[in-house]
Amino acid sequence: MRASDEHAYTEYVSARLPALRRVARLLCGDPDRADDIVQNTITRLYVHWRRASAADDLDRYVHRMLVRAFLNERRLAWARVRLIGASQDLPLPAAPPGPDVETRDAVRIALSRVPPRQRVVLVLRFLCDLPVAEVAEVLNCSQGTVKSQTALGLARLRALLDGPVVARWEGE
């Protein structure tokens, strides 16, 4: 890679790294796995920097890479192996002070139980505030698929929030 390309890559990744980590964490719910997904994404970005930097919208291109890295990682057999107990078996970390922390944590837990493709759609649509057309482009599917996955994901999220996740927070 030429020095000018490497400098542009370094500047881009340095500026976008916090946002990429946030999206990856929302997708997988585990900060360590999120870091792995981001590392995989930025490594692939480095390898394909010339093609990526020529894209019309570099952020959208990298979002697509990140989502594909997450979905591909979910397909691997080792991703289904649990080395420790399920997240509900672990003690809860102390909540930082702030408004509505309990609700945020309940939504984060419920979101981790939504199927991966629906979770991707929900994160991109509502937490990254992308329109349906952009989400469809990132996932390489139709807008109708994004809409149906959104509806299914929201229904699943509602069911989880009305069920055992909320009951856990209320001490039942």
XYZ file of C-alpha atoms in Angstrom:
172
model
C 0.000 0.000 0.000
C 1.282 3.463 -0.841
C 2.098 5.831 2.020
C -0.721 8.218 1.040
C -3.240 5.345 0.992
C -1.989 4.071 4.318
C -2.306 7.552 5.834
C -5.885 7.904 4.524
C -6.757 4.437 5.849
C -5.296 5.231 9.279
C -7.169 8.522 9.492
C -10.454 6.923 8.462
C -10.187 3.995 10.873
C -9.079 6.233 13.759
C -12.100 8.479 13.248
C -14.638 5.669 12.763
C -13.382 3.094 15.275
C -15.657 4.133 18.196
C -18.736 4.021 15.959
C -17.743 0.647 14.514
C -17.205 -0.773 18.006
C -20.592 0.568 19.134
C -22.434 -1.023 16.199
C -20.566 -4.319 16.609
C -21.340 -4.390 20.332
C -25.017 -3.773 19.616
C -24.996 -6.573 17.069
C -23.333 -9.256 19.151
C -23.858 -8.067 22.738
C -20.371 -9.091 23.819
C -17.589 -6.489 23.882
C -14.852 -9.059 23.245
C -16.615 -10.564 20.235
C -17.435 -7.047 19.040
C -13.727 -6.184 19.106
C -12.981 -9.354 17.122
C -15.591 -8.441 14.511
C -14.265 -4.889 14.236
C -10.697 -6.178 13.954
C -11.762 -8.557 11.185
C -13.550 -5.714 9.416
C -10.706 -3.207 9.563
C -8.205 -5.880 8.495
C -10.322 -6.682 5.440
C -10.706 -2.941 4.856
C -6.926 -2.563 4.840
C -6.558 -5.358 2.299
C -9.258 -3.871 0.044
C -8.589 -0.182 0.759
C -8.213 0.895 -2.879
C -11.588 -0.571 -3.823
C -13.236 0.677 -0.621
C -11.877 4.216 -0.888
C -13.263 4.411 -4.425
C -16.796 3.636 -3.173
C -19.439 6.355 -3.361
C -20.143 6.130 0.377
C -17.232 4.711 2.353
C -19.189 4.548 5.622
C -21.930 2.467 4.016
C -19.294 0.209 2.444
C -17.639 -0.367 5.836
C -21.013 -0.913 7.544
C -21.726 -3.612 4.983
C -18.354 -5.214 5.728
C -19.063 -5.088 9.482
C -22.528 -6.636 9.151
C -21.214 -9.370 6.878
C -18.369 -10.096 9.307
C -20.957 -10.442 12.101
C -23.285 -12.674 10.083
C -20.417 -14.820 8.782
C -19.057 -15.244 12.292
C -22.499 -16.389 13.479
C -22.501 -19.130 10.831
C -19.307 -20.717 12.133
C -19.712 -23.724 14.411
C -17.419 -22.331 17.113
C -19.700 -19.296 17.515
C -22.344 -21.584 19.058
C -19.946 -22.938 21.698
C -20.285 -21.422 25.151
C -17.175 -21.489 27.267
C -19.047 -20.095 30.264
C -22.653 -20.032 31.394
C -25.279 -18.102 29.520
C -25.404 -14.353 30.081
C -28.414 -14.688 32.384
C -26.290 -16.947 34.632
C -23.595 -14.320 35.112
C -23.810 -11.708 37.844
C -24.944 -8.326 36.596
C -22.305 -5.611 36.497
C -22.897 -2.516 38.572
C -24.958 -0.059 36.557
C -23.406 3.340 35.942
C -25.435 6.264 37.222
C -27.722 7.783 34.661
C -31.280 7.909 33.458
C -33.167 4.725 32.698
C -30.223 2.329 32.996
C -32.494 -0.600 33.823
C -34.514 -0.187 30.649
C -31.368 0.152 28.542
C -29.926 -3.038 30.018
C -33.226 -4.915 29.610
C -33.401 -3.863 25.948
C -29.755 -4.865 25.415
C -30.397 -8.335 26.893
C -33.602 -8.772 24.896
C -31.854 -7.610 21.726
C -29.157 -10.253 22.228
C -31.918 -12.904 22.101
C -33.376 -11.717 18.785
C -32.211 -13.814 15.774
C -29.036 -12.361 14.198
C -30.479 -11.116 10.890
C -33.414 -9.436 12.650
C -30.990 -7.962 15.197
C -28.903 -6.495 12.370
C -31.990 -4.868 10.866
C -33.126 -3.444 14.215
C -29.680 -2.086 15.075
C -29.179 -0.476 11.680
C -32.723 0.907 11.440
C -33.269 2.221 14.950
C -29.905 2.574 16.661
C -27.863 3.691 13.646
C -30.884 5.542 12.194
C -30.465 4.234 8.647
C -33.418 4.308 6.250
C -34.898 1.103 4.845
C -33.196 1.569 1.470
C -29.716 1.833 3.013
C -30.280 -1.194 5.255
C -31.428 -3.164 2.214
C -28.274 -2.132 0.389
C -26.047 -3.083 3.344
C -27.706 -6.502 3.644
C -27.966 -6.949 -0.124
C -31.679 -7.733 0.035
C -34.948 -6.094 -0.958
C -36.616 -3.303 0.969
C -39.564 -5.634 1.569
C -37.240 -8.099 3.302
C -35.930 -5.325 5.537
C -39.478 -4.315 6.422
C -40.563 -7.874 7.207
C -37.400 -8.544 9.241
C -38.051 -5.284 11.110
C -41.619 -6.331 11.909
C -40.540 -9.804 13.025
C -37.644 -8.433 15.061
C -39.834 -5.855 16.796
C -42.450 -8.505 17.575
C -39.767 -10.764 19.065
C -38.285 -7.856 21.031
C -41.718 -6.916 22.389
C -42.387 -10.518 23.434
C -39.035 -10.698 25.203
C -39.533 -7.376 26.953
C -42.991 -8.431 28.149
C -41.656 -11.783 29.330
C -38.729 -13.182 31.299
C -36.234 -10.371 30.663
C -38.385 -7.751 32.349
C -39.435 -10.191 35.072
C -35.740 -10.706 35.868
C -35.281 -6.983 36.372
C -38.338 -6.781 38.611
C -36.934 -9.479 40.885
C -39.366 -12.281 40.019
